[in-house]
Short mmCIF file of C-alpha atoms and ligand atoms in Angstrom, two decimals:
data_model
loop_
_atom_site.label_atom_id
_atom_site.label_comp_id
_atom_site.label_asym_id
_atom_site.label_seq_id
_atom_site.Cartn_x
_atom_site.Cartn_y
_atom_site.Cartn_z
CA UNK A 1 0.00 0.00 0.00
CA UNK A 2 1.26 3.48 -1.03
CA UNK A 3 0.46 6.36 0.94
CA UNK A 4 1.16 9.87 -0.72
CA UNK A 5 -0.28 13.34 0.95
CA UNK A 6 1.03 16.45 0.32
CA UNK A 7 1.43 20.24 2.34
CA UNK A 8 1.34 23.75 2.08
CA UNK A 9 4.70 25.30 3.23
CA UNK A 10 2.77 28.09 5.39
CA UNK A 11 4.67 27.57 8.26
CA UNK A 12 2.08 28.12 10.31
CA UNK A 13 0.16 24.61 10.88
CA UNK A 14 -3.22 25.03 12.65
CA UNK A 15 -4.92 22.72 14.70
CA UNK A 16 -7.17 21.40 11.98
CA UNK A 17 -4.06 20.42 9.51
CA UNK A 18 -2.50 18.65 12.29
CA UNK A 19 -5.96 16.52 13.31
CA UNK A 20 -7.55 16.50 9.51
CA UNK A 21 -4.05 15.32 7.61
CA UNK A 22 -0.70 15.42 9.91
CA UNK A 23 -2.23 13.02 12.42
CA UNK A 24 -3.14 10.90 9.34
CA UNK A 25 0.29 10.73 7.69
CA UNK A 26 2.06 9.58 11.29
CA UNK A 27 -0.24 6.96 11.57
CA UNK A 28 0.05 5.78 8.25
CA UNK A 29 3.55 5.04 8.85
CA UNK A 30 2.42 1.65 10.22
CA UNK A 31 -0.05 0.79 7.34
CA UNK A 32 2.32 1.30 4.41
CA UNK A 33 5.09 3.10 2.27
CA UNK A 34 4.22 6.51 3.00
CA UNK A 35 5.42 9.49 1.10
CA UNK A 36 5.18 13.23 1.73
CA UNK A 37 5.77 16.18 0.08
CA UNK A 38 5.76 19.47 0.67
CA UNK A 39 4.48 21.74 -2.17
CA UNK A 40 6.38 24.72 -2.46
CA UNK A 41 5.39 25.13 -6.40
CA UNK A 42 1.61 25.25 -4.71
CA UNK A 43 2.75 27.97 -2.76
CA UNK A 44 3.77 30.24 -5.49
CA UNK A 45 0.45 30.48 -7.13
CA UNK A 46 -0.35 33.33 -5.39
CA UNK A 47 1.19 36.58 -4.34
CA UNK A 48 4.18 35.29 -2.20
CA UNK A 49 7.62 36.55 -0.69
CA UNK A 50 11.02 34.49 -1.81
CA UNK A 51 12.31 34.33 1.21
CA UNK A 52 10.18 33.61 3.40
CA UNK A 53 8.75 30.75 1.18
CA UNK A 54 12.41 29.22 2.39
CA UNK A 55 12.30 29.64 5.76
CA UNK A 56 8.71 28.39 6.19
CA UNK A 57 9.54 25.42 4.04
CA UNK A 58 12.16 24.76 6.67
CA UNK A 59 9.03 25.35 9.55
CA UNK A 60 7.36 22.81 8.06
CA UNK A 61 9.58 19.93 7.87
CA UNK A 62 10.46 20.65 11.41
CA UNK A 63 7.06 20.27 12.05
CA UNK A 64 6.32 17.55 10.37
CA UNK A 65 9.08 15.62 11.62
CA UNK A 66 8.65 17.01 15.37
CA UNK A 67 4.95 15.76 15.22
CA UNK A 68 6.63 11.69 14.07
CA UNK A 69 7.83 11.31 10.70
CA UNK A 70 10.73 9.68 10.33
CA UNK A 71 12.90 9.89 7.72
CA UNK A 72 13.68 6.27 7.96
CA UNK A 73 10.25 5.29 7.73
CA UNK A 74 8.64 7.18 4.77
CA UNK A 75 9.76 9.79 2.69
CA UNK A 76 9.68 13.03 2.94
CA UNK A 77 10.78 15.88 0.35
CA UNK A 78 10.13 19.25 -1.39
CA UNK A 79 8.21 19.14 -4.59
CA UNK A 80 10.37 21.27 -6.30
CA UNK A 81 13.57 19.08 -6.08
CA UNK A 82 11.65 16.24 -8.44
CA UNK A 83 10.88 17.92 -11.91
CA UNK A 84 8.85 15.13 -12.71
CA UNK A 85 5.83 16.57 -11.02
CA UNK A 86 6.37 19.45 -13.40
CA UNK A 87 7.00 17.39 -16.43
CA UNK A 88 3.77 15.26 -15.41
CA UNK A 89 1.56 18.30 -14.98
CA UNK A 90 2.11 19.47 -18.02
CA UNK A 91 1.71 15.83 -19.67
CA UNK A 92 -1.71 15.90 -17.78
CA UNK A 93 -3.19 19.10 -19.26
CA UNK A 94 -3.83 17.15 -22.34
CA UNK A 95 -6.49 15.28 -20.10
CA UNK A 96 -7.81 18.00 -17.92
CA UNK A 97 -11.12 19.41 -18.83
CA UNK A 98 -10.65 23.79 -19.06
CA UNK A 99 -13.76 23.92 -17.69
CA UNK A 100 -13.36 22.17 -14.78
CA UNK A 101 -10.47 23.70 -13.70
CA UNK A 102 -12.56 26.71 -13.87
CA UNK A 103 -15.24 25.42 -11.53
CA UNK A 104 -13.06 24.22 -8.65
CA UNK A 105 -14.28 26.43 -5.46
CA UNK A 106 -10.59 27.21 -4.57
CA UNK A 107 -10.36 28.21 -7.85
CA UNK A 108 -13.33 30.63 -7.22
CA UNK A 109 -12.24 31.58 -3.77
CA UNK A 110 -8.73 32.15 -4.39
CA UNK A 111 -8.94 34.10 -7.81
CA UNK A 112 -11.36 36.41 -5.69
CA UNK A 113 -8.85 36.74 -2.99
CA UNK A 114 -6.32 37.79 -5.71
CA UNK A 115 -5.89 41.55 -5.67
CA UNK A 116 -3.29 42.25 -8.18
CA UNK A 117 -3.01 39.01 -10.01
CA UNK A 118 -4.69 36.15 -10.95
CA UNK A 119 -1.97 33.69 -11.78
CA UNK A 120 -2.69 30.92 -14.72
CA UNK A 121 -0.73 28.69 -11.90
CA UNK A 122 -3.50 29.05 -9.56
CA UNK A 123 -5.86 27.60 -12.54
CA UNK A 124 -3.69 24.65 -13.15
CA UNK A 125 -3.12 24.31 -9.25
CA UNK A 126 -5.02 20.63 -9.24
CA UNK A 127 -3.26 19.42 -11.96
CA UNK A 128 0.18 19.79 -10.50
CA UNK A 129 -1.85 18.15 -7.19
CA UNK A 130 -3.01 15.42 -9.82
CA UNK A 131 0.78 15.33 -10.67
CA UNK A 132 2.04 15.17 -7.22
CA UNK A 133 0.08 11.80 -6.93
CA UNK A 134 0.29 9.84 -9.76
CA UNK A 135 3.48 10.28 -10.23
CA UNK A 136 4.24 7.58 -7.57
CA UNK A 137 1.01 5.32 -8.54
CA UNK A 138 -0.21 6.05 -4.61
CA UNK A 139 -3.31 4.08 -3.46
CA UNK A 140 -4.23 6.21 -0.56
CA UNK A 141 -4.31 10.03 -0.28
CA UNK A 142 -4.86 11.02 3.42
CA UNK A 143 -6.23 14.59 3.53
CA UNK A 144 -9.01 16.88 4.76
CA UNK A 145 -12.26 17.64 3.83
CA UNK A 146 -11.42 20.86 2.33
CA UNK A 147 -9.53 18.70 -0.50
CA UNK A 148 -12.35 16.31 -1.87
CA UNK A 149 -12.78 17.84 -4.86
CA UNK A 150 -9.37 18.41 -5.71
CA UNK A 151 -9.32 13.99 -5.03
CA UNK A 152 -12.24 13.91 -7.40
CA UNK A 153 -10.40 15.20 -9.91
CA UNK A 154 -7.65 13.77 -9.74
CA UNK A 155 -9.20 10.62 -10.16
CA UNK A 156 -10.65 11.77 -13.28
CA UNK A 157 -7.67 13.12 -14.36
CA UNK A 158 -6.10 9.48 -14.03
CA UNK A 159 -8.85 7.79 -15.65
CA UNK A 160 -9.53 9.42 -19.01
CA UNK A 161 -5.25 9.28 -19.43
CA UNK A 162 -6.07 4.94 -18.55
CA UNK A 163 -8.82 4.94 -21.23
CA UNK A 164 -7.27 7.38 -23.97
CA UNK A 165 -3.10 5.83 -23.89
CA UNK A 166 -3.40 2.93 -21.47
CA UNK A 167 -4.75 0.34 -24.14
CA UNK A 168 -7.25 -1.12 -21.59
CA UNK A 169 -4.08 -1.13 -18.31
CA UNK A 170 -4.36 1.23 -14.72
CA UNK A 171 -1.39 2.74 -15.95
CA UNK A 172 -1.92 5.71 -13.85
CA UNK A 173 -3.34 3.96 -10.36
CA UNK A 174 -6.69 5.43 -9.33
CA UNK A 175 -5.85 6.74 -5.67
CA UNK A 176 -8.71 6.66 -3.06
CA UNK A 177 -9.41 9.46 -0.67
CA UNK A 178 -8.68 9.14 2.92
CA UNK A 179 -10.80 11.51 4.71
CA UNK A 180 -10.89 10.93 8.48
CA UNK A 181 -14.54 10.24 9.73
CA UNK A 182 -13.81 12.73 12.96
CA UNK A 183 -12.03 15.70 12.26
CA UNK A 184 -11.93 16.28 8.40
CA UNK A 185 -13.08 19.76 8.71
CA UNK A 186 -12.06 21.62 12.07
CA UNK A 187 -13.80 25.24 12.13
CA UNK A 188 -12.45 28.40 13.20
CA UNK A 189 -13.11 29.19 16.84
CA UNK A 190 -14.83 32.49 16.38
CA UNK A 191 -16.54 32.41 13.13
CA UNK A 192 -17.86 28.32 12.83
CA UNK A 193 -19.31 28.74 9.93
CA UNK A 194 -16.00 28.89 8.31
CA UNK A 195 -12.91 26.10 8.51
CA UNK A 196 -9.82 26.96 10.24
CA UNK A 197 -7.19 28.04 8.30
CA UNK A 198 -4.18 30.02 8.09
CA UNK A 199 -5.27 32.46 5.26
CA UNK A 200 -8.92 32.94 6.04
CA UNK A 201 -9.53 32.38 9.13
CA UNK A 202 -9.36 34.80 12.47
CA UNK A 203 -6.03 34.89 14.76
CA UNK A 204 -8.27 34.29 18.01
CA UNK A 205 -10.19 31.38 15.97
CA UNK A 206 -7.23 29.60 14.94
CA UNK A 207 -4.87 27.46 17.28
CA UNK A 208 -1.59 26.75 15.91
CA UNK A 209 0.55 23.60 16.17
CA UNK A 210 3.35 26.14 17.88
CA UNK A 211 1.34 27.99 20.20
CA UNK A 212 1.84 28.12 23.93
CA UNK A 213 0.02 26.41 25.63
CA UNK A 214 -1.52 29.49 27.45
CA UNK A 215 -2.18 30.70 24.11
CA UNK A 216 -3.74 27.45 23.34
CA UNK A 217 -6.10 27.52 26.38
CA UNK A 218 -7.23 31.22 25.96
CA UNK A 219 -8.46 30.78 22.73
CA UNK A 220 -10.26 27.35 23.30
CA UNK A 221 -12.07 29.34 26.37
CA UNK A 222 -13.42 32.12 24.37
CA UNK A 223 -14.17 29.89 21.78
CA UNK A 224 -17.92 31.38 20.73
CA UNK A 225 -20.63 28.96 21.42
CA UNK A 226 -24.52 29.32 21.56
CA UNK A 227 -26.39 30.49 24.09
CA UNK A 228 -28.02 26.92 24.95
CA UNK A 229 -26.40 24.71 27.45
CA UNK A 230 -26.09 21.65 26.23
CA UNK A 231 -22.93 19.60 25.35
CA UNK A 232 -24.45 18.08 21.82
CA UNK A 233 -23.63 18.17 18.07
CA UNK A 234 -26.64 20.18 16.10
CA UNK A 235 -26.51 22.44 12.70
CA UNK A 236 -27.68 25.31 14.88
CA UNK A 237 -25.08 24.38 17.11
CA UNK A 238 -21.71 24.98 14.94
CA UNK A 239 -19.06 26.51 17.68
CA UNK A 240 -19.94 23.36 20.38
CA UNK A 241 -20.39 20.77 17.76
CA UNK A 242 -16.70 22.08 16.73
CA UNK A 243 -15.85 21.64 19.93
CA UNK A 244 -16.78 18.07 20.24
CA UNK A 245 -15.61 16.84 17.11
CA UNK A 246 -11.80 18.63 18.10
CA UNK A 247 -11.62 16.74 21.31
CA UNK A 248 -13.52 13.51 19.70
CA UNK A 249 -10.53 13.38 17.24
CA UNK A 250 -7.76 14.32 20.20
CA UNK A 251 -8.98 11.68 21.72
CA UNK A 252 -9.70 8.78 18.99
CA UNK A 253 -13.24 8.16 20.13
CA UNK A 254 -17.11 9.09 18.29
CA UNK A 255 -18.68 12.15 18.53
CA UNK A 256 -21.26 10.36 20.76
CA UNK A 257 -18.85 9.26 23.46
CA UNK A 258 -17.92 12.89 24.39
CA UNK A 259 -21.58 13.90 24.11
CA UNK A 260 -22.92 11.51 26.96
CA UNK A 261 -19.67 11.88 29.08
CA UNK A 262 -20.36 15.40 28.83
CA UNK A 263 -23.94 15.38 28.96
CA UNK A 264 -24.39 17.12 32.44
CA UNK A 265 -21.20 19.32 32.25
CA UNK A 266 -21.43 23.45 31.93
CA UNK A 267 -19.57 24.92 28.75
CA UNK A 268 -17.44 26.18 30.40
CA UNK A 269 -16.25 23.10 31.86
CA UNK A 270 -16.38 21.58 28.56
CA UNK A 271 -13.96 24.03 26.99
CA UNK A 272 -11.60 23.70 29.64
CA UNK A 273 -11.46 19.96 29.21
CA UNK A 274 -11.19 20.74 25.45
CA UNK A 275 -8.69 23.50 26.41
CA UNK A 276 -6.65 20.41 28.84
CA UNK A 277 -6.79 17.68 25.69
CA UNK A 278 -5.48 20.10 23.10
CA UNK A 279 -2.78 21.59 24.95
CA UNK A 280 -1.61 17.76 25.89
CA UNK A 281 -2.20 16.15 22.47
CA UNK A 282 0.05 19.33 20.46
CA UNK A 283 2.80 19.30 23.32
CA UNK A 284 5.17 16.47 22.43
CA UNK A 285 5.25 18.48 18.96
CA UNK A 286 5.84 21.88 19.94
CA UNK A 287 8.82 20.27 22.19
CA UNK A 288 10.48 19.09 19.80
CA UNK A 289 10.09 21.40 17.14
CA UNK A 290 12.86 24.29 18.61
CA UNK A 291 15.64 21.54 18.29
CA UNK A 292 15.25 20.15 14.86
CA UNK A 293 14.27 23.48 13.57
CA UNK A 294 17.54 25.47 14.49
CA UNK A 295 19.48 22.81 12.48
CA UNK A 296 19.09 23.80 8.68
CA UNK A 297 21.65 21.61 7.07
CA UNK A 298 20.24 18.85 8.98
CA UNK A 299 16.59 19.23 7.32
CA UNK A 300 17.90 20.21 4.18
CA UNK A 301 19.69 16.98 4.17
CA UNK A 302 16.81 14.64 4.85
CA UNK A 303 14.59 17.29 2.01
CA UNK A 304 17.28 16.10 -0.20
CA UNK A 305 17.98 12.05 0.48
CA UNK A 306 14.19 11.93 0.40
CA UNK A 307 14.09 13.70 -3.01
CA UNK A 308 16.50 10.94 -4.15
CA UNK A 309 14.05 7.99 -3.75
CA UNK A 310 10.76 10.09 -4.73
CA UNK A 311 12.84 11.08 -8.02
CA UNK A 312 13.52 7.85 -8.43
CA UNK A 313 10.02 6.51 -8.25
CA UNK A 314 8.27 9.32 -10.38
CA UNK A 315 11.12 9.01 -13.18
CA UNK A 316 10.29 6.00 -13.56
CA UNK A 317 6.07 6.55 -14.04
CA UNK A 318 7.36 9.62 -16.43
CA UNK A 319 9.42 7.27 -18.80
CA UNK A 320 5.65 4.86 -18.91
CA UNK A 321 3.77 8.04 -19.43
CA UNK A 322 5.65 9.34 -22.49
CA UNK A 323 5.90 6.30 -23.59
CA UNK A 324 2.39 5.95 -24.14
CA UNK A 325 1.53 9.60 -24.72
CA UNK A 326 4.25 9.19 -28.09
CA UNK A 327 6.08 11.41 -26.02
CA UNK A 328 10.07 11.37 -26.82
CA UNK A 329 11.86 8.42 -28.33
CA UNK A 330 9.87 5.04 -28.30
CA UNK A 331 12.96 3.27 -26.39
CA UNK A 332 13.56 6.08 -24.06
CA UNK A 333 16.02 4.04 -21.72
CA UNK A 334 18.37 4.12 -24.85
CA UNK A 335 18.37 7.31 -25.76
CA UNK A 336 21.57 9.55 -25.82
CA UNK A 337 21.05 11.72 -22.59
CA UNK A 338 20.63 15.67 -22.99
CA UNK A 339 24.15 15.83 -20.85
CA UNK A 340 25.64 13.35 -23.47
CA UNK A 341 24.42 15.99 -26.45
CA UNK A 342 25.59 19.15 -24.74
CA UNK A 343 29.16 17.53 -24.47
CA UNK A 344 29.21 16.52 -28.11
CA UNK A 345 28.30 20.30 -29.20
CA UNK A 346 31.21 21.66 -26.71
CA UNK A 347 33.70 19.65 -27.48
P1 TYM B 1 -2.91 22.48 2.89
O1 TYM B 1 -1.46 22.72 3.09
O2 TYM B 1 -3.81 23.65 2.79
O3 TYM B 1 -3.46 21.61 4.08
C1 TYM B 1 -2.78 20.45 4.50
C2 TYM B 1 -3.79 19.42 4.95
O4 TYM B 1 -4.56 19.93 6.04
C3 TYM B 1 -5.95 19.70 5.80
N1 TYM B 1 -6.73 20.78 6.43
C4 TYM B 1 -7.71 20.59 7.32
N2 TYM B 1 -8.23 19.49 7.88
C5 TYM B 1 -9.21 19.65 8.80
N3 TYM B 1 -9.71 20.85 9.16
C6 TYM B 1 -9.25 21.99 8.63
N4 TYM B 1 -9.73 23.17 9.00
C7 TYM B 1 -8.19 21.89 7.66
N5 TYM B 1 -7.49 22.81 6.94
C8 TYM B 1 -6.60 22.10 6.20
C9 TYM B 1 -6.07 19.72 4.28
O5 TYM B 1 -7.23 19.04 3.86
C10 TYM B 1 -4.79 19.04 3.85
O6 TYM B 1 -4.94 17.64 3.83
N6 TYM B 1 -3.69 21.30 -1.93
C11 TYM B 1 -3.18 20.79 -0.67
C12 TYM B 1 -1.73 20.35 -0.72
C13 TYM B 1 -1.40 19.30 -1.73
C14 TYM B 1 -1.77 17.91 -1.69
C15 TYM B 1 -1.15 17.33 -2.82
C16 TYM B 1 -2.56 17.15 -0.82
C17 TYM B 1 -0.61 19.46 -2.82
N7 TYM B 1 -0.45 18.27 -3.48
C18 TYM B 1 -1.32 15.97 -3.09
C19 TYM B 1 -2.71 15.79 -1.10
C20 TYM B 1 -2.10 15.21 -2.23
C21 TYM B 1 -3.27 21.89 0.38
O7 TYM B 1 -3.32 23.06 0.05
O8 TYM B 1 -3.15 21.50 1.65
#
């Protein structure tokens, strides 16, 4: 079983990235060859500063390996250090419906959010996600809700390349969503109605994987609720039902189980246990982050030994997909190299 997920560098990893996906990818560790990559071409599809895109590249594989990856477990790399995910997108836009593209609602949301430019990357954004996939023939994506229809897609994507160049084969492997059942979709604190998340959301609303645990507890405490009093999931309950579903997935148990232990408590006890969980489940993360994070050669070299076995993997879809796509020479394995030509012209 292949496991492939992939993440924003923002940096700044909220609460719901670590419960909907980052709590996911640990776990899958024991299930199967995970791999996981972290999408800095993503990040330049909209207005963005050089720099910084660096250093929080650097946050987030500290995070990510502070929260349990393991380098000698799974892989983990940048996106940009395997061209193939370029070379595939591309490849894939000769199976990608305009239209579609077009529809996506982060399409929609971020072209509106856009105030100088609306970048043709951020059209093609779910392609290179398609790319980042099927490149290593995954089975199992683990994300959040908030990237279903990106999934969709990409299914799509891989199907209609199977039917039109893979004479009747799963050349491209159809990957499967893996959306958690608790905790796909964490909201923000102070506005419900809307997920958490780093862009959109409000700085009181949203708990980060780095905050202090003070921090932590004062936002989980004014965390707005309704004006009822009971402990239970509703639609006209949003801000409590968020509640329970966060400490439902800190805790690996149903929705229902919190509800009836819960079921005579005041909300304000409630957040402070919600407050307690939180601030217990994120701490062996935050911990450990200040160590591995002040050593950049040190993540830069795992960035780059992963790179080495995902490039290895994805070259080796590529050379099937041109292949098949009449792509290139027909026996591409024997085919002078582009190094081999550019010494033949020097010299
Ligand atoms: P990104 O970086 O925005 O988010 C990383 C992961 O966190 C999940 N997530 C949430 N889960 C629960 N509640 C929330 N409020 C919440 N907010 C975010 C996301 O669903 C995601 O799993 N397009 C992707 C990155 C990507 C990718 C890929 C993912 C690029 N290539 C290939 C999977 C496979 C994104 O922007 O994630």
């Amino acid at each position: 079983m292949r496991i492939f997920s992939g993440i924003q560098p923002t940096g700044r990893k909220h609460l719901g990235n670590y419960i909907g996906a980052i709590a996911q990818y640990i776990s899958s560790q024991e299930r199967g060859e995970g791999i996981f990559c972290i999408v800095d071409l993503h990040a330049i599809t909209v207005a963005y500063d050089p720099a910084e895109l660096r250093e929080r590249l650097y946050d987030t594989t500290a995070i990510l390996l502070a929260a349990g990856l393991d380098p000698e477990r799974c892989i983990l790399f940048r996106q940009s250090d395997v061209p193939e995910h370029t070379e595939l997108t591309w490849l894939l836009c000769s199976v990608t419906e305009l239209g579609r593209l077009q529809r996506m609602h982060q399409f929609r949301d971020k072209s509106i959010a856009q105030r100088e430019l609306v970048s043709a990357g951020l059209l093609l954004y779910p392609v290179l996600q398609a790319a980042d996939v099927l490149a290593y023939r995954a089975d199992e994506v683990p994300v959040g809700e908030d990237q279903r229809e990106h999934l969709e897609l990409m299914r799509d994507v891989a199907r209609r390349f199977n039917t039109r160049f893979g004479g009747g084969e799963e050349v491209l492997v159809v990957p499967e969503h893996r959306i958690p059942s608790v905790g796909a979709r964490i909201m923000d604190l102070q506005d419900p109605a809307r997920k958490m998340s780093t862009t959109g959301g409000s700085a009181q609303g949203t708990v980060y994987v780095l905050d202090e645990p003070r921090e932590i507890e004062k936002k989980l405490k004014s965390a707005v609720t309704d004006s009822g009093s009971e402990v239970r999931s509703a639609p006209d309950k949003q801000g409590i039902s968020n509640l329970i579903e966060i400490l439902a997935a800190v805790r690996g148990v149903e929705r229902t189980v919190i509800e009836s232990e819960f079921s005579d408590a005041r909300y304000g006890d409630f957040k402070a246990a919600v407050a307690a969980a939180v601030v217990a489940y994120l701490a062996p993360a935050r911990e450990r982050y200040e160590e591995l994070r002040a050593d950049d050669a040190a993540l830069e070299s795992i960035l780059q030994q992963g790179a080495l076995r995902a490039g290895a993997i994805a070259s080796s879809t590529l050379l099937d997909v041109r292949t098949r796509m009449g792509v290139g020479p027909l026996d591409a394995a024997s085919a002078p190299s582009t190094s081999g030509a550019a010494d033949t012209v020097n010299g």
